[in-house]
mmCIF file of C-alpha atoms in Angstrom:
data_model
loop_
_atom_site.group_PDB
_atom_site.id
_atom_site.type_symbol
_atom_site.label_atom_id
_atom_site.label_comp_id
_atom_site.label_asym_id
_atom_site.label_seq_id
_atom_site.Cartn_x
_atom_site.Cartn_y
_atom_site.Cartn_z
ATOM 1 C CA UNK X 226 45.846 50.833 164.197
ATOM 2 C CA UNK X 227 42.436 50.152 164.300
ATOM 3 C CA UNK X 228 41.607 49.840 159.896
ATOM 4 C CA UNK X 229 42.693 47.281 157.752
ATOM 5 C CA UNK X 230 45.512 47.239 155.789
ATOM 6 C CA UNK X 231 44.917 45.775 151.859
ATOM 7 C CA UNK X 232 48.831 45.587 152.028
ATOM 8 C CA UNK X 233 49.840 48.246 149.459
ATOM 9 C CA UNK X 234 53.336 49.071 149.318
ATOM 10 C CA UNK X 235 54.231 53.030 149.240
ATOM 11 C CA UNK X 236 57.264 54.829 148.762
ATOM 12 C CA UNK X 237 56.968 58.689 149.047
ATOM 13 C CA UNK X 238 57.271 60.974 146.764
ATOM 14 C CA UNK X 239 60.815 61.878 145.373
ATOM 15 C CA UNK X 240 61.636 58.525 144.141
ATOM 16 C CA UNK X 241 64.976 57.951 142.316
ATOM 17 C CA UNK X 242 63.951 55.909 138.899
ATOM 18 C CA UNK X 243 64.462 52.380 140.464
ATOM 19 C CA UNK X 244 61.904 53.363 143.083
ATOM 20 C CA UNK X 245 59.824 55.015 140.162
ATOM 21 C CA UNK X 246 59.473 51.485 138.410
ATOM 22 C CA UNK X 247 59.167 49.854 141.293
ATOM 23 C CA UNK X 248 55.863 52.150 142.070
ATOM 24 C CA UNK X 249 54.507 51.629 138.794
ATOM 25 C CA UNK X 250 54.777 47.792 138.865
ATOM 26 C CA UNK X 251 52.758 48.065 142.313
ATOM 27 C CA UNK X 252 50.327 51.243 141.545
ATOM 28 C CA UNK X 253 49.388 49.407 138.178
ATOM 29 C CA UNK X 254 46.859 47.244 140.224
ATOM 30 C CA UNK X 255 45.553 49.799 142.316
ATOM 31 C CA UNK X 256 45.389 52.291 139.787
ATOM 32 C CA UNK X 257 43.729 49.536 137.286
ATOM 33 C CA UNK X 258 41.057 49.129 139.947
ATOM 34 C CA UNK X 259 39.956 52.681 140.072
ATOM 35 C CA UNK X 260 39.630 53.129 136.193
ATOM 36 C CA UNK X 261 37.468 50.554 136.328
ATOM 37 C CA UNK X 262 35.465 52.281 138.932
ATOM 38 C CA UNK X 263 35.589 55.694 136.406
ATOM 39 C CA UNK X 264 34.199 53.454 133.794
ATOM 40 C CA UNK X 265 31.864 52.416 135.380
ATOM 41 C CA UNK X 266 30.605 56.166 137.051
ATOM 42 C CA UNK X 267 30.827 56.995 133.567
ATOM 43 C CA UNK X 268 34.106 60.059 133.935
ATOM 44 C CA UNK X 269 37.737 60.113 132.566
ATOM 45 C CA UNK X 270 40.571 58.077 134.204
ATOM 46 C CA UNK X 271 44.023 59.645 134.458
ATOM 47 C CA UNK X 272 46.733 57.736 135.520
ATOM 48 C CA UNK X 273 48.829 59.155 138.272
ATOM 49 C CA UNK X 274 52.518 58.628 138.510
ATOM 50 C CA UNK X 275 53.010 60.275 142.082
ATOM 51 C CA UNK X 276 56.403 61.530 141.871
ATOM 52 C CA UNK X 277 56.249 65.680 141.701
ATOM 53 C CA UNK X 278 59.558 65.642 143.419
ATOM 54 C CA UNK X 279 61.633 63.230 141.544
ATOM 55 C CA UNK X 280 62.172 61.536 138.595
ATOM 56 C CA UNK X 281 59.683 62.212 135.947
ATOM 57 C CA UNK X 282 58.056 59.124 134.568
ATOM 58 C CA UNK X 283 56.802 57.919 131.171
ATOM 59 C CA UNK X 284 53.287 58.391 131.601
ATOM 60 C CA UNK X 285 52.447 56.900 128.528
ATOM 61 C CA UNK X 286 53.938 53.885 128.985
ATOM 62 C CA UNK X 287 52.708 53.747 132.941
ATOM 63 C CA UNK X 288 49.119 53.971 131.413
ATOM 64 C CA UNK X 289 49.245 51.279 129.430
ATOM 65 C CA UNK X 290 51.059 48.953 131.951
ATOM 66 C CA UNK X 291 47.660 50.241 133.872
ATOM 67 C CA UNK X 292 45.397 49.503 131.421
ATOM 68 C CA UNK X 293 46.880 45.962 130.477
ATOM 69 C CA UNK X 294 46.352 45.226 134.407
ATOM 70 C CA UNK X 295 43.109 46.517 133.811
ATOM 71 C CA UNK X 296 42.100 44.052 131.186
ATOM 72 C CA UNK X 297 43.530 41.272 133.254
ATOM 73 C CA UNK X 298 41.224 42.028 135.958
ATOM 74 C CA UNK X 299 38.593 41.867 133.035
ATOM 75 C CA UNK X 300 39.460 38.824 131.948
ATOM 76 C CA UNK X 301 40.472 37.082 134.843
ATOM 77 C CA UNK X 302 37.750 39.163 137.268
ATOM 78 C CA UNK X 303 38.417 41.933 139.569
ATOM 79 C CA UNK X 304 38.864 41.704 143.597
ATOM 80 C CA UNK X 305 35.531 40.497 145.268
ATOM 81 C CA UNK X 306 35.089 44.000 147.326
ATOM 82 C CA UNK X 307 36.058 46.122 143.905
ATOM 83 C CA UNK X 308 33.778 43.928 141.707
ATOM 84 C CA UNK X 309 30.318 45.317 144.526
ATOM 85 C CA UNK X 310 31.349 48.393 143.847
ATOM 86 C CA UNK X 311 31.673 48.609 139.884
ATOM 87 C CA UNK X 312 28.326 46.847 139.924
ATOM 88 C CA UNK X 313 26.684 49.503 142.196
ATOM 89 C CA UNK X 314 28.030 52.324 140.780
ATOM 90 C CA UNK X 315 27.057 50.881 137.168
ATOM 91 C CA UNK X 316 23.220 50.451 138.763
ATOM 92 C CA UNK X 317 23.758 53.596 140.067
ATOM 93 C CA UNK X 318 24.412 55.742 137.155
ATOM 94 C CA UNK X 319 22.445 53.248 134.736
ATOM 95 C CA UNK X 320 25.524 52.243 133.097
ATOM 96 C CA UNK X 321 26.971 49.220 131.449
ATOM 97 C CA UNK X 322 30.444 48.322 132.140
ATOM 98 C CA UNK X 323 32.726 48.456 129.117
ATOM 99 C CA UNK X 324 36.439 47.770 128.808
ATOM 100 C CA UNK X 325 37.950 51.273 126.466
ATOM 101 C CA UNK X 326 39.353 50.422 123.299
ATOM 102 C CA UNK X 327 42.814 51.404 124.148
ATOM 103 C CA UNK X 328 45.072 53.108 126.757
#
């Protein structure tokens, strides 16, 4: 493989509801990452649970485990790469970056 891997863990869809929570604990970062980048472009976020196949999850509670990662990376600052590209796309589309009030 010639791209680089940012060392996400996957499990397909289908998961059981161990492999469920285990997904959400991991996609909460990712997933936290690109609201930020919807705030910033200035359109709606929805949180994606990924599992068509298997056990449904609690979508409520996976978007706020999102959007408490989410003000983590606000407080504590997001990844260098991610933080170019909510600055750009906030110069792009004239915006100012603002944390929602809620999930």
């Amino acid at each position: 493989r010639q791209l680089e891997d940012y060392g996400y863990w996957y499990c397909p869809d289908g998961r059981d509801a161990h492999q469920q929570r285990a997904f959400e604990r991991v996609e909460a970062r990712p997933q936290a990452i690109e609201w930020a980048f919807h705030i910033a472009a200035g359109s709606r976020f929805r949180a994606s649970a990924d599992n068509l196949s298997g056990v449904p999850a609690d979508l409520d509670a996976f978007r706020r485990r999102i959007f408490g990662r989410l003000c983590s990376y606000r407080r504590e600052g997001f990844p260098p790469r991610a933080q170019v590209f909510i600055d750009a796309l906030c110069t792009f589309y004239d915006r100012r970056w603002q944390l929602p009030d809620a999930a």
